Amino acid sequence: MNAVAPSGGPTDARKVRDAWVVCGLLAAATLVNLLLDRYVSVTSQAMIYVLAVVVASYTLGWLPSLFSAVAAVTLFNFFFIPPRYTFQVEAQENLFALFAMLAVALVISHLGTALRRETEAARMNERRARQLQELATDLAAATLPAEVHLLAQRHLGRAFPGPCVVALLDAHGNLQLQPEQESSYRDGMLACIREAATLGPGTGRWPGLHAWYLPLRAETHTGGAACVQNVSAYDHSGREHAQAICAQAGQALWRLKLSAGMHEAQEQSQWHRAQSTFLAAISHDFRTPLAAIMGAASSLQTQRDRLPPPQQERLLATILSESRHLATLTENTLQLVRLDHAGDLRMDWESVEEIVGSVLARVRQRDVAHRIQSRVPAALPLIKADPVLLAQLLENLLDNALKYSAELIELEVALKNHRIELAVHDRGDGIPAGEVLAIFEPYRRGDRSGQRGAGLGLAVCRAIARAHGGELSVHARPGGGSTFMLELPVDVAQPATESA
Ligand code: ADP
């Protein structure tokens, strides 16, 4: 990871190092000149000192390079301008040459320092641009505000010597700061959020601060604030870089907020759509039996004396069967809603034989032709189940078999591979292969169903089966008809049986 931290003021260690570099360069130039003294002219020796000044000004700050320019001219005068080994200058011409050399050395040291600064600034800008690009890529992949927080904190930490602190606003508009950070950062952060601008050195706002306070802001939305400490009022490009990091983080937070809002709106509209489909289907299915009940009841009320007993019986039978239909419809609808909240299931250890027995007792009242036969083995293990729901599942399957077939119906229970299998076999028309999936969807009816129904029964059955960790499927029966197969898991660990 590249550090993007700007070079701060020179440290003591650096000052010492610069002094050594200046001394070394000037000592080397003097040594070379002394060695070449017999072979080269004074002009060439002056050039060697100028070279030392060029190197110093390109590698060091402006103060050491200025010092090296003055020192080079002084050393040149001392060692090589007659009278040698004194600071005096004999000839006027030499004095002029010394001044000219001083001027050249100063100009070169100034140009060298400026060039070095520009090169450093260009390198810094390049590193910062690369960092912003990297941050943009990281933020694009962020899916949670906490990730944006982490990224902003990490990138500010890399860009500035700091310390840097980032805090997000929670849903109630409170800054999420660590308790130990509260007193130091809260006021500044809240102020920059309120003013929607950077505060601190060089900003013209709150210049007395020693840190920049920056809002994480995009459009009109502020998602939090950052604080960057130990900054300089003159570091304009550093401030712009901090602002760019905070703006990117603000935009990412704004994007997350927008997409969360969109997701919520989508869910709500889906829920409203489902609700209205549900209500439309319910009201349609409830209206027909209700109309029949009301018609039959009002005929009985107004014309009972005039109606012959068989017709009265027929009307009463209509009321009973329509009420039963309404009860089934209501029960299935309620269970479908209830199964949406699977947490409401009242699971307990239950005996399959007992559930099957109670269902058969009820259904057989409607099975006037005694078509249902059952085979339930003894000593089946107990299962964890909601008995009301499981009974309803079985009742729906048996009712369907009675409705969609005219021959014998077999209810078969078996224990296979730690699963209890409940199969309802009938000899009806069967289910066409293309409808096998659709009939388990709510409000979906078979194309050729001549019988009345709402298309809810099998949807409820499958939801009940799955809520018990099981599965409901349908298969074509060899020889015609269908087999509806319910498979339920059996816990290996059974409850301890109570001694009588
Ligand atoms: P409904 O019976 O109210 O239509 P269901 O969800 O119980 O709703 O059944 C959906 C469809 O599945 C029925 O419309 C029918 O076409 C088909 N179906 C259900 N059980 C049987 C069966 N035992 N034999 C043939 N078709 C059946």
PDB file of C-alpha atoms and ligand atoms in Angstrom, residues 397 400-401 403-404 426 429-431 435 439 444-447 449 452-459 482 484, ligand 1:
ATOM      1  CA  LEU A 397     -56.347 -34.659   0.168  1.00  0.00           C
ATOM      2  CA  ASN A 400     -60.096 -33.892  -3.278  1.00  0.00           C
ATOM      3  CA  ALA A 401     -60.033 -37.642  -3.845  1.00  0.00           C
ATOM      4  CA  LYS A 403     -64.371 -34.792  -5.343  1.00  0.00           C
ATOM      5  CA  TYR A 404     -62.266 -35.783  -8.351  1.00  0.00           C
ATOM      6  CA  ASP A 426     -57.621 -42.626  -6.154  1.00  0.00           C
ATOM      7  CA  ASP A 429     -58.944 -38.839 -14.199  1.00  0.00           C
ATOM      8  CA  GLY A 430     -55.460 -38.148 -12.860  1.00  0.00           C
ATOM      9  CA  ILE A 431     -53.459 -34.948 -13.319  1.00  0.00           C
ATOM     10  CA  GLU A 435     -50.538 -29.332 -14.602  1.00  0.00           C
ATOM     11  CA  ILE A 439     -51.970 -27.336  -9.078  1.00  0.00           C
ATOM     12  CA  ARG A 444     -54.651 -22.492  -9.547  1.00  0.00           C
ATOM     13  CA  ARG A 445     -57.215 -25.079 -10.603  1.00  0.00           C
ATOM     14  CA  GLY A 446     -56.961 -27.923 -13.046  1.00  0.00           C
ATOM     15  CA  ASP A 447     -58.233 -27.067 -16.512  1.00  0.00           C
ATOM     16  CA  SER A 449     -61.961 -29.580 -12.916  1.00  0.00           C
ATOM     17  CA  ARG A 452     -66.282 -26.307  -7.538  1.00  0.00           C
ATOM     18  CA  GLY A 453     -63.262 -25.092  -5.624  1.00  0.00           C
ATOM     19  CA  ALA A 454     -60.983 -22.132  -5.014  1.00  0.00           C
ATOM     20  CA  GLY A 455     -57.657 -23.706  -5.947  1.00  0.00           C
ATOM     21  CA  LEU A 456     -56.327 -23.177  -2.418  1.00  0.00           C
ATOM     22  CA  GLY A 457     -56.394 -26.707  -0.990  1.00  0.00           C
ATOM     23  CA  LEU A 458     -53.204 -28.168  -2.466  1.00  0.00           C
ATOM     24  CA  ALA A 459     -51.262 -24.902  -1.979  1.00  0.00           C
ATOM     25  CA  SER A 482     -53.366 -40.285  -8.882  1.00  0.00           C
ATOM     26  CA  PHE A 484     -50.798 -37.853  -3.485  1.00  0.00           C
TER      27      PHE A 484
HETATM   28  P1  ADP B   1     -59.659 -27.018  -5.733  1.00  0.00           P
HETATM   29  O1  ADP B   1     -59.936 -28.442  -5.441  1.00  0.00           O
HETATM   30  O2  ADP B   1     -60.359 -26.062  -4.874  1.00  0.00           O
HETATM   31  O3  ADP B   1     -59.690 -26.681  -7.177  1.00  0.00           O
HETATM   32  P2  ADP B   1     -56.961 -27.741  -4.983  1.00  0.00           P
HETATM   33  O4  ADP B   1     -55.784 -26.891  -4.716  1.00  0.00           O
HETATM   34  O5  ADP B   1     -57.378 -28.707  -3.918  1.00  0.00           O
HETATM   35  O6  ADP B   1     -58.129 -26.754  -5.338  1.00  0.00           O
HETATM   36  O7  ADP B   1     -56.690 -28.538  -6.297  1.00  0.00           O
HETATM   37  C1  ADP B   1     -56.145 -27.895  -7.435  1.00  0.00           C
HETATM   38  C2  ADP B   1     -56.479 -28.672  -8.677  1.00  0.00           C
HETATM   39  O8  ADP B   1     -55.829 -29.920  -8.663  1.00  0.00           O
HETATM   40  C3  ADP B   1     -57.938 -28.979  -8.808  1.00  0.00           C
HETATM   41  O9  ADP B   1     -58.616 -27.917  -9.455  1.00  0.00           O
HETATM   42  C4  ADP B   1     -57.918 -30.254  -9.646  1.00  0.00           C
HETATM   43  O10 ADP B   1     -57.906 -29.927 -11.016  1.00  0.00           O
HETATM   44  C5  ADP B   1     -56.616 -30.895  -9.294  1.00  0.00           C
HETATM   45  N1  ADP B   1     -56.770 -32.027  -8.364  1.00  0.00           N
HETATM   46  C6  ADP B   1     -56.624 -31.993  -7.034  1.00  0.00           C
HETATM   47  N2  ADP B   1     -56.779 -33.230  -6.483  1.00  0.00           N
HETATM   48  C7  ADP B   1     -57.035 -34.066  -7.511  1.00  0.00           C
HETATM   49  C8  ADP B   1     -57.288 -35.467  -7.625  1.00  0.00           C
HETATM   50  N3  ADP B   1     -57.328 -36.275  -6.550  1.00  0.00           N
HETATM   51  N4  ADP B   1     -57.514 -35.981  -8.859  1.00  0.00           N
HETATM   52  C9  ADP B   1     -57.463 -35.175  -9.942  1.00  0.00           C
HETATM   53  N5  ADP B   1     -57.238 -33.855  -9.917  1.00  0.00           N
HETATM   54  C10 ADP B   1     -57.033 -33.293  -8.728  1.00  0.00           C
END
